[in-house]
């Protein structure tokens, strides 16, 4: 008897599962309800509830670090716990924050707001203006990217009657002055790009209907988005207009106080940060200008006024090496901070411009530890005195939040996160696997010392969009996997940004298959080193990592015992037609172009599933409120696999957006379903259930 394996590579558009793309369709919701019931019946129960509550209690601990941002002289924080699952927006002073138990002033109780209005609200954004008592709040339903905008008074701690208000759409706004917003929103007829983001930047004045707001610039529908950002660091008011051509390229305009816009004659593939009369940029590709060529990933700096006057006399602030790459750059207190990974070790440099040159210095005094992240304490660069925050941690060391006053003082510990699992006898080691083409692929292994040959391994990776994966402290993996005797592995695949643009580009477009080969190579290396066997390897990946996990299913099934695929992208034939999918063409390619479909089809697992293969069990999970990666990807893949007779499970909670839940308990439940499935399918009885 033949098996219906549609859609196939030979007929990629003959898809019998399209009805599952109807997010709220009755037939589709009946499928989801039935699948959720089966999954919870198999992997729920008392053991699930116990582990979920263990994790939720960790996420809700009162001694977790409250991360802060300074606005004016006040430190602001959004806090969630069991009593406040949706969150409290609150503020305090730096002196108070230094205390072990600071006193907080509540600005907005999101749970009370949601109950009062009968809406599934989460607070997703706060936009303020230096010296002002007004804010624009972004409120999201169930964690979706789309938000409603509403004006809020910080003095009265209430929404402004007849203030700025905008119904649900993707995008946001910035304060141009007390009565004018620079609106970058997809709200309104014809205001959205094909990716679903803002196609215009509008001047929205107080009391004016939004449909009468003047469009000051617009882009074409095939571009990803356009946005306006107010910059208050210059001598006179100005704004930046960013036309996001695709995920990695944009055009820049400078808009002055009179409304005059000037397009900057710069390459489109850059990261640019400006402060006052200075700007710095990282190149994505080599650039030749006035007889000089700068390599990709070089950082250049110069005076903005000199550039606008025609000068191209750049200072070179950073030059990359094969395994040394810039991770980010930002201004604080008139100084430029460069974040660097050198052989995956964090380094930081400070560049200070003057009329004649740029001075350089290393940022010292930080612990030599697996992960160090640094960012400005102040929300508004114009208010910054140079104070920096640093977060330091590794897989066995919980985070510490440090303050570096004016960027030069020795770091002082503001807050220390609690230890949430027993790390006795565990070690962190670094290794490299050799991929299919000979490239060295780094990975971090955490677990007991020595190789048993049968370790229960939890593997994860991402490998996309130039995003660098770092070995953070992970409470859920620590408590429910490491503490119970397991081993974790995190791989640095091509497609990421760990070693710069060349590393990203090697795993992009047609190279995406190499990213997947890298992950399979790490799995094989664990067996080669005697850590475990293939049947004891559980692997998880989400979003772009959903392509990864489903390709492990269809391309490398013999290397894994079980797979957990979350909020995934899978169907590479239709992804550009679903929600924000068109915005990722620069990462994957355009399936409507035959020459690009030629490579996309090689890693569209939805089309590559074949009957009679030794596929390991897989759990595919998404959320209904994910308005970034369409839940249809997960639904269709699960349905097709089940119809072909494979062991495929499915789970879809209603809320969560492009994440695992709208609150700590939902997030914990999502994770625990995955843990319990993986443990069961690799035959690991961890003594806890």
PDB file of C-alpha atoms in Angstrom, residues 20 22 32 105 134 180 227 229 359 378 419 431 437 448 472 477 511 536 563 586 632 648:
ATOM      1  CA  UNK A  20      -3.568  23.787   8.989  1.00  0.00           C
ATOM      2  CA  UNK A  22      -5.706  28.695   9.094  1.00  0.00           C
ATOM      3  CA  UNK A  32      -4.498  21.117  17.748  1.00  0.00           C
ATOM      4  CA  UNK A 105       7.697  52.078  43.379  1.00  0.00           C
ATOM      5  CA  UNK A 134       5.253  60.814  29.239  1.00  0.00           C
ATOM      6  CA  UNK A 180       4.727  64.697  18.063  1.00  0.00           C
ATOM      7  CA  UNK A 227      11.633  53.104  10.759  1.00  0.00           C
ATOM      8  CA  UNK A 229      14.704  56.802  15.365  1.00  0.00           C
ATOM      9  CA  UNK A 359      42.429  56.765  21.523  1.00  0.00           C
ATOM     10  CA  UNK A 378      21.270  54.577  30.641  1.00  0.00           C
ATOM     11  CA  UNK A 419      22.483  28.875  42.335  1.00  0.00           C
ATOM     12  CA  UNK A 431      35.910  20.744  21.987  1.00  0.00           C
ATOM     13  CA  UNK A 437      34.220  19.880   4.473  1.00  0.00           C
ATOM     14  CA  UNK A 448      30.210  14.824  34.786  1.00  0.00           C
ATOM     15  CA  UNK A 472      24.972  30.840  29.428  1.00  0.00           C
ATOM     16  CA  UNK A 477      18.787  22.382  31.863  1.00  0.00           C
ATOM     17  CA  UNK A 511      25.311  27.056   2.639  1.00  0.00           C
ATOM     18  CA  UNK A 536      21.267   8.555  23.835  1.00  0.00           C
ATOM     19  CA  UNK A 563      14.339  15.398  18.633  1.00  0.00           C
ATOM     20  CA  UNK A 586      18.335  37.266   2.676  1.00  0.00           C
ATOM     21  CA  UNK A 632       1.371  26.210  10.290  1.00  0.00           C
ATOM     22  CA  UNK A 648       5.641  12.464  15.671  1.00  0.00           C
TER      23      UNK A 648
END
